Short mmCIF file of C-alpha atoms in Angstrom, two decimals:
data_model
loop_
_atom_site.label_atom_id
_atom_site.label_comp_id
_atom_site.label_asym_id
_atom_site.label_seq_id
_atom_site.Cartn_x
_atom_site.Cartn_y
_atom_site.Cartn_z
CA MET A 17 153.87 84.51 98.70
CA PRO A 18 156.08 85.57 95.72
CA LYS A 19 154.43 87.46 92.87
CA LYS A 20 153.46 85.25 89.95
CA ASN A 21 154.76 85.90 86.48
CA LYS A 22 152.21 87.19 84.00
CA ILE A 23 151.51 86.17 80.40
CA ILE A 24 149.27 88.29 78.19
CA ILE A 25 147.81 86.68 75.07
CA ILE A 26 147.43 89.23 72.28
CA ILE A 27 144.97 88.49 69.46
CA PRO A 28 144.81 90.98 66.57
CA SER A 29 141.26 91.08 65.26
CA TYR A 30 139.89 92.19 61.92
CA ASN A 31 136.41 91.00 60.93
CA GLY A 32 137.12 87.83 62.86
CA GLN A 33 133.72 86.97 64.24
CA GLN A 34 133.60 83.81 62.12
CA TYR A 35 136.61 82.51 64.05
CA TRP A 36 135.55 83.26 67.63
CA PRO A 37 133.27 80.23 68.23
CA ASP A 38 136.20 77.88 67.51
CA LEU A 39 138.80 79.82 69.49
CA LEU A 40 137.42 81.76 72.43
CA PRO A 41 135.28 79.19 74.34
CA THR A 42 138.33 76.96 74.80
CA LEU A 43 140.76 79.81 75.31
CA ILE A 44 138.88 81.41 78.22
CA LYS A 45 138.99 78.10 80.09
CA GLU A 46 142.80 78.20 80.21
CA ASP A 47 143.93 78.46 83.83
CA TYR A 48 147.42 77.88 85.20
CA PHE A 49 148.69 77.49 88.73
CA ASP A 50 152.14 79.03 88.38
CA PHE A 51 151.44 82.17 86.35
CA ASP A 52 148.67 84.69 85.76
CA LEU A 53 147.03 84.91 82.35
CA GLU A 54 145.14 87.70 80.61
CA ILE A 55 143.60 87.64 77.13
CA VAL A 56 143.58 90.83 75.07
CA VAL A 57 141.87 91.27 71.70
CA VAL A 58 142.96 94.33 69.71
CA ASP A 59 140.23 95.06 67.18
CA ASN A 60 141.20 96.89 63.99
CA ASN A 61 137.91 98.73 63.47
CA SER A 62 136.08 95.59 62.31
CA SER A 63 132.79 96.00 60.45
CA ASP A 64 131.33 92.69 61.67
CA ASN A 65 130.71 93.77 65.29
CA SER A 66 133.56 91.58 66.54
CA ALA A 67 134.34 93.88 69.47
CA ASP A 68 130.71 94.04 70.65
CA TYR A 69 130.36 90.29 70.28
CA ILE A 70 133.41 89.54 72.42
CA GLU A 71 132.51 92.05 75.12
CA SER A 72 128.99 90.65 75.45
CA LYS A 73 129.84 86.93 75.33
CA TYR A 74 133.30 86.90 76.91
CA PRO A 75 133.47 89.68 79.53
CA THR A 76 136.74 88.37 81.00
CA ILE A 77 138.55 89.24 77.76
CA THR A 78 140.03 92.73 77.49
CA VAL A 79 139.03 94.38 74.21
CA ILE A 80 140.98 97.33 72.81
CA ARG A 81 139.18 99.13 69.99
CA ASN A 82 141.18 100.85 67.27
CA LYS A 83 139.54 103.66 65.33
CA GLU A 84 141.25 102.50 62.14
CA ASN A 85 142.81 99.37 60.69
CA THR A 86 146.40 99.46 61.92
CA GLY A 87 147.22 96.10 60.35
CA TYR A 88 148.57 93.01 62.03
CA VAL A 89 151.68 94.92 63.07
CA GLY A 90 149.87 97.91 64.56
CA ALA A 91 147.39 95.79 66.50
CA ASN A 92 150.12 93.67 68.05
CA ASN A 93 152.16 96.76 68.92
CA ILE A 94 149.16 98.23 70.73
CA GLY A 95 148.80 94.95 72.61
CA TYR A 96 152.51 95.07 73.45
CA ASP A 97 152.15 98.59 74.87
CA TYR A 98 149.26 97.35 76.98
CA ALA A 99 151.36 94.42 78.21
CA LYS A 100 154.14 96.83 79.22
CA SER A 101 151.65 98.90 81.20
CA LYS A 102 150.59 95.72 83.03
CA ASN A 103 154.21 94.69 83.73
CA ALA A 104 153.78 91.41 81.86
CA ASP A 105 156.75 89.05 81.80
CA PHE A 106 155.82 87.41 78.50
CA ILE A 107 153.37 87.95 75.67
CA TYR A 108 151.85 85.27 73.48
CA LEU A 109 150.82 86.33 69.98
CA LEU A 110 147.89 84.33 68.64
CA ASN A 111 146.15 84.63 65.28
CA GLN A 112 142.39 84.94 65.23
CA ASP A 113 142.19 82.03 62.73
CA THR A 114 143.51 79.42 65.17
CA GLU A 115 142.35 76.86 67.69
CA ILE A 116 144.31 76.01 70.82
CA THR A 117 144.88 72.74 72.61
CA PRO A 118 144.23 72.73 76.39
CA GLY A 119 147.30 73.60 78.44
CA PHE A 120 149.23 74.84 75.39
CA LEU A 121 151.09 77.48 77.42
CA GLN A 122 152.55 75.22 80.11
CA SER A 123 155.48 73.74 78.18
CA LEU A 124 156.31 77.19 76.84
CA TYR A 125 156.32 78.68 80.33
CA ASP A 126 158.40 75.85 81.76
CA PHE A 127 161.08 76.49 79.15
CA ALA A 128 160.81 80.27 79.45
CA THR A 129 161.54 80.28 83.16
CA THR A 130 164.67 78.14 82.85
CA HIS A 131 166.30 79.48 79.66
CA LYS A 132 167.38 82.72 78.03
CA PHE A 133 165.42 83.13 74.80
CA GLY A 134 163.88 85.60 72.40
CA SER A 135 160.81 83.73 71.18
CA LEU A 136 159.25 80.28 71.57
CA GLN A 137 157.05 78.94 68.81
CA SER A 138 154.25 76.46 69.34
CA LYS A 139 153.99 73.59 66.90
CA LEU A 140 151.53 74.84 64.29
CA LEU A 141 149.40 72.21 62.58
CA LEU A 142 146.90 72.74 59.78
CA HIS A 143 143.32 73.03 60.97
CA SER A 144 142.05 71.54 57.70
CA ASP A 145 144.11 68.37 58.32
CA LYS A 146 145.33 68.13 61.89
CA ASN A 147 147.85 65.46 60.95
CA LYS A 148 149.69 67.90 58.68
CA ILE A 149 152.22 70.55 59.64
CA ASN A 150 151.78 74.26 59.10
CA THR A 151 155.26 75.06 60.44
CA LEU A 152 157.84 73.64 62.83
CA GLY A 153 159.64 76.94 63.05
CA ASN A 154 160.37 79.23 60.14
CA LYS A 155 163.47 79.39 57.95
CA ILE A 156 165.17 82.53 56.62
CA HIS A 157 166.52 82.42 53.09
CA TYR A 158 169.57 84.67 52.71
CA LEU A 159 167.67 86.79 50.15
CA GLY A 160 165.04 87.67 52.73
CA PHE A 161 162.38 85.06 52.01
CA GLY A 162 160.77 83.23 54.90
CA TYR A 163 159.00 79.88 54.86
CA GLY A 164 157.61 77.30 57.26
CA LYS A 165 159.76 74.29 58.04
CA ASP A 166 158.16 71.00 56.91
CA SER A 167 155.03 72.85 55.78
CA ASP A 168 152.27 70.55 54.48
CA LYS A 169 154.13 67.39 55.53
CA LYS A 170 152.63 64.72 57.77
CA ASP A 171 153.25 65.30 61.45
CA LYS A 172 155.35 62.38 62.69
CA LYS A 173 155.14 63.70 66.26
CA ASN A 174 158.85 63.10 66.78
CA GLN A 175 160.05 66.68 67.18
CA SER A 176 162.19 67.90 70.04
CA ILE A 177 162.94 71.35 71.37
CA GLY A 178 165.41 73.09 69.08
CA LYS A 179 166.64 76.41 67.76
CA ILE A 180 164.90 77.94 64.75
CA ASN A 181 165.57 81.01 62.59
CA TYR A 182 162.35 82.70 63.62
CA SER A 183 158.93 82.02 65.08
CA SER A 184 155.68 82.35 63.20
CA GLY A 185 153.52 85.17 64.54
CA ALA A 186 150.49 82.88 64.47
CA GLY A 187 151.42 81.30 67.81
CA VAL A 188 154.50 82.49 69.68
CA LEU A 189 155.62 83.34 73.22
CA ILE A 190 157.98 86.32 73.38
CA SER A 191 160.20 87.51 76.20
CA MET A 192 159.40 91.04 77.33
CA SER A 193 162.96 91.47 78.61
CA ALA A 194 164.33 90.67 75.13
CA LEU A 195 161.91 93.16 73.58
CA ALA A 196 163.15 95.82 75.98
CA LYS A 197 166.55 95.50 74.31
CA ARG A 198 164.97 95.80 70.84
CA LYS A 199 162.83 98.72 72.14
CA TYR A 200 159.71 97.65 70.23
CA LEU A 201 157.78 94.55 69.17
CA PHE A 202 157.20 94.84 65.42
CA ASP A 203 158.53 97.40 62.96
CA GLU A 204 155.43 99.59 62.50
CA THR A 205 156.54 100.40 58.93
CA MET A 206 155.81 96.84 57.80
CA PHE A 207 152.00 96.78 58.45
CA MET A 208 151.70 93.04 57.71
CA TYR A 209 153.76 90.06 56.51
CA LEU A 210 157.37 89.14 57.35
CA GLU A 211 157.28 91.26 60.51
CA ASP A 212 157.84 88.02 62.43
CA LEU A 213 160.90 87.26 60.27
CA ASP A 214 162.29 90.71 61.02
CA LEU A 215 161.63 90.19 64.73
CA GLY A 216 163.32 86.78 64.85
CA TRP A 217 166.32 88.04 62.89
CA SER A 218 166.83 91.05 65.13
CA LEU A 219 166.35 89.05 68.33
CA ASN A 220 169.16 86.82 67.10
CA LEU A 221 171.31 89.88 66.40
CA LEU A 222 170.68 90.97 69.98
CA GLY A 223 171.95 87.65 71.33
CA TYR A 224 168.63 85.85 71.86
CA ASP A 225 167.75 82.52 70.29
CA ASN A 226 164.36 81.40 68.98
CA TYR A 227 163.07 77.90 69.70
CA LEU A 228 160.38 75.43 68.68
CA ILE A 229 158.52 73.94 71.67
CA PRO A 230 156.64 71.00 70.08
CA ASP A 231 154.56 70.05 73.14
CA SER A 232 152.64 73.31 72.68
CA ILE A 233 150.20 72.69 69.83
CA ILE A 234 148.05 75.16 67.87
CA TYR A 235 145.80 74.47 64.87
CA HIS A 236 146.00 77.17 62.19
CA LYS A 237 143.38 77.84 59.50
CA TYR A 238 146.16 78.71 57.09
CA GLU A 239 145.48 79.26 53.38
CA PHE A 240 148.54 79.69 51.19
CA GLU A 241 146.52 81.21 48.34
CA ARG A 242 145.14 83.90 50.65
CA SER A 243 148.64 84.95 51.64
CA MET A 244 149.91 85.09 48.06
CA LYS A 245 147.38 87.78 47.17
CA HIS A 246 149.54 90.24 49.08
CA VAL A 247 152.69 90.21 46.93
CA TYR A 248 153.24 93.93 47.48
CA TRP A 249 153.59 93.54 51.25
CA PHE A 250 155.80 90.46 50.96
CA GLU A 251 158.19 92.03 48.48
CA ARG A 252 158.64 95.44 50.09
CA ASN A 253 159.03 93.92 53.56
CA ARG A 254 161.46 91.26 52.36
CA LEU A 255 163.82 93.88 50.95
CA TRP A 256 163.26 96.23 53.91
CA THR A 257 164.31 93.52 56.34
CA MET A 258 167.44 92.61 54.37
CA PHE A 259 168.62 96.20 54.04
CA LYS A 260 168.02 96.86 57.72
CA ASN A 261 169.58 93.80 59.35
CA TYR A 262 172.58 92.79 57.25
CA LYS A 263 175.92 94.51 57.67
CA LEU A 264 176.95 96.54 54.63
CA LEU A 265 179.68 94.09 53.58
CA SER A 266 177.14 91.25 53.66
CA LEU A 267 174.78 93.20 51.39
CA ILE A 268 177.63 93.81 48.95
CA ILE A 269 178.65 90.15 48.77
CA ILE A 270 175.01 89.09 48.33
CA LEU A 271 174.35 91.73 45.65
CA PRO A 272 174.97 89.54 42.53
CA ALA A 273 172.50 86.88 43.73
CA TRP A 274 170.03 89.58 44.74
CA LEU A 275 170.10 91.22 41.30
CA ILE A 276 169.56 87.90 39.55
CA MET A 277 166.70 87.06 41.90
CA GLU A 278 165.07 90.46 41.32
CA PHE A 279 165.26 89.97 37.54
CA GLY A 280 163.67 86.55 37.91
CA GLN A 281 161.02 87.96 40.23
CA ILE A 282 160.11 90.60 37.64
CA LEU A 283 159.74 87.98 34.88
CA PHE A 284 157.64 85.83 37.22
CA ALA A 285 155.51 88.86 38.11
CA ILE A 286 154.88 89.58 34.44
CA LYS A 287 153.88 85.99 33.79
CA ASN A 288 151.53 85.88 36.78
CA LYS A 289 150.11 89.39 36.26
CA TYR A 290 151.26 91.05 39.44
CA LEU A 291 154.01 93.25 38.01
CA SER A 292 152.21 96.36 39.28
CA GLN A 293 152.53 95.08 42.86
CA LYS A 294 156.24 94.40 42.43
CA LEU A 295 156.87 97.86 40.95
CA LYS A 296 154.78 99.46 43.68
CA ALA A 297 157.03 97.76 46.27
CA TYR A 298 160.13 99.23 44.58
CA LEU A 299 158.59 102.71 44.46
CA TRP A 300 157.77 102.58 48.14
CA LEU A 301 161.12 101.16 49.25
CA PHE A 302 163.32 103.48 47.25
CA SER A 303 161.43 106.69 48.01
CA ILE A 304 163.40 109.35 49.88
CA LYS A 305 160.91 109.30 52.75
CA GLN A 306 161.15 105.56 53.37
CA TRP A 307 164.90 105.47 52.84
CA ARG A 308 165.36 108.00 55.64
CA ILE A 309 163.23 105.86 57.93
CA LEU A 310 165.13 102.73 56.90
CA LEU A 311 168.52 104.28 57.63
CA LYS A 312 167.33 105.40 61.06
CA LYS A 313 166.06 101.92 61.93
CA ARG A 314 169.19 100.36 60.48
CA ARG A 315 171.44 102.54 62.65
CA LEU A 316 169.45 101.50 65.72
CA ILE A 317 169.71 97.72 65.25
CA GLN A 318 173.32 97.88 64.08
CA SER A 319 174.29 99.93 67.15
CA VAL A 320 172.88 97.45 69.68
CA ARG A 321 173.61 94.13 67.97
CA GLN A 322 175.56 91.56 69.99
CA ARG A 323 176.24 88.96 67.30
CA SER A 324 178.15 89.10 64.03
CA ASP A 325 176.54 88.33 60.69
CA ARG A 326 178.65 85.17 60.58
CA GLN A 327 177.05 83.96 63.81
CA VAL A 328 173.53 84.85 62.73
CA ILE A 329 173.51 83.59 59.13
CA ARG A 330 175.10 80.19 59.80
CA ASN A 331 171.65 78.59 59.82
CA PHE A 332 170.14 80.68 57.02
CA SER A 333 169.03 78.68 54.02
CA GLY A 334 170.18 78.87 50.42
CA GLN A 335 167.07 77.04 49.28
CA ILE A 336 163.32 77.49 49.61
CA LEU A 337 161.98 74.13 50.74
CA PHE A 338 158.28 74.95 50.87
CA GLN A 339 155.89 72.31 49.54
CA PRO A 340 153.13 74.65 48.25
CA LEU A 341 155.72 76.28 45.93
CA ASN A 342 157.34 73.09 44.64
CA GLY A 343 157.99 73.07 40.90
CA PRO A 344 160.76 72.88 38.28
CA LEU A 345 161.55 76.62 38.38
CA LEU A 346 161.99 76.58 42.14
CA GLY A 347 164.15 73.47 41.81
CA ILE A 348 166.50 75.23 39.40
CA ALA A 349 166.57 78.37 41.55
CA ASN A 350 167.41 76.31 44.61
CA ILE A 351 170.41 74.76 42.88
CA ILE A 352 171.79 78.11 41.62
CA PHE A 353 171.17 80.22 44.70
CA GLY A 354 171.99 77.38 47.06
CA LEU A 355 175.42 76.88 45.47
CA TYR A 356 176.12 80.62 45.59
CA TRP A 357 175.23 80.69 49.28
CA GLN A 358 177.43 77.72 50.12
CA ILE A 359 180.38 79.58 48.62
CA ILE A 360 179.89 83.15 49.81
CA ARG A 361 178.93 82.29 53.37
CA LEU A 362 182.49 81.00 53.82
CA PHE A 363 183.80 84.51 53.21
CA ILE A 364 181.46 86.27 55.65
CA PHE A 365 183.71 86.55 58.70
CA TRP A 366 182.36 89.87 60.06
#
């Protein structure tokens, strides 16, 4: 009998005990005929006894205990290393603040075994209103922003399998063979936020596409306000990802729009009283220590890339179409930066 493929579900945990009763009882019942499944929780030194709770109530789940909080990125990377040691064929990253639907992996696996791909995103719906969309695959704005497609809109249940810029880390199947080309899962420098954007972008550079698989459904307890408290991480990681993945000529041609955006971001930060976070992001990014690390990582991805910037950016967005941010200022910004993008993308032939 041929050896079955193996999928390992990786759940980063940090003080997540409040979420386990909604997630784990259903998750441990998942059983599939055509592949083996293992569930791994990587606990980031939680103070709520999450690790003890899982080990006592769900002994079939593998728990890896970290001695410190390594962030979302670090926990997933530890899970990835574990998956490599177990010769897994695919990993599925799952947030602790989610609920699954029974059989959610089957449509992902069926596609994975018949197509070349980098990542496959489940359809993420909002747990607070299961008829509303969290994301149908994420979009990359050419200035490094990422946002969920059709976020907060009603789910019309009419989606089909299609290519996306990148998959949300809240519920995504990733090819281990594609990661072998990248040589790592997440950039450990990023700690949390936009690491999934960086992953999707680089997978595309390596010649792998990312897809939405809408028959796989996950409910996400997403709170936009909770995410926006972490401006520092968003801003430093947004710029880090841009500087690492674009070719130099692309960065030069984008520079005027980037400078205008940064000026606007500073004014917005002053108005909303988070200027210190924005300045802290600049200080971190432009330090000699981090710049050396950035250049090293940049040389790595640029040396192994298989696609040109022109091929990769053709589906990047010049607008941020994200309902929770809708407003007159965003509308004006979308017109200005969208027009600039429509023009300059024509000249990116490298």
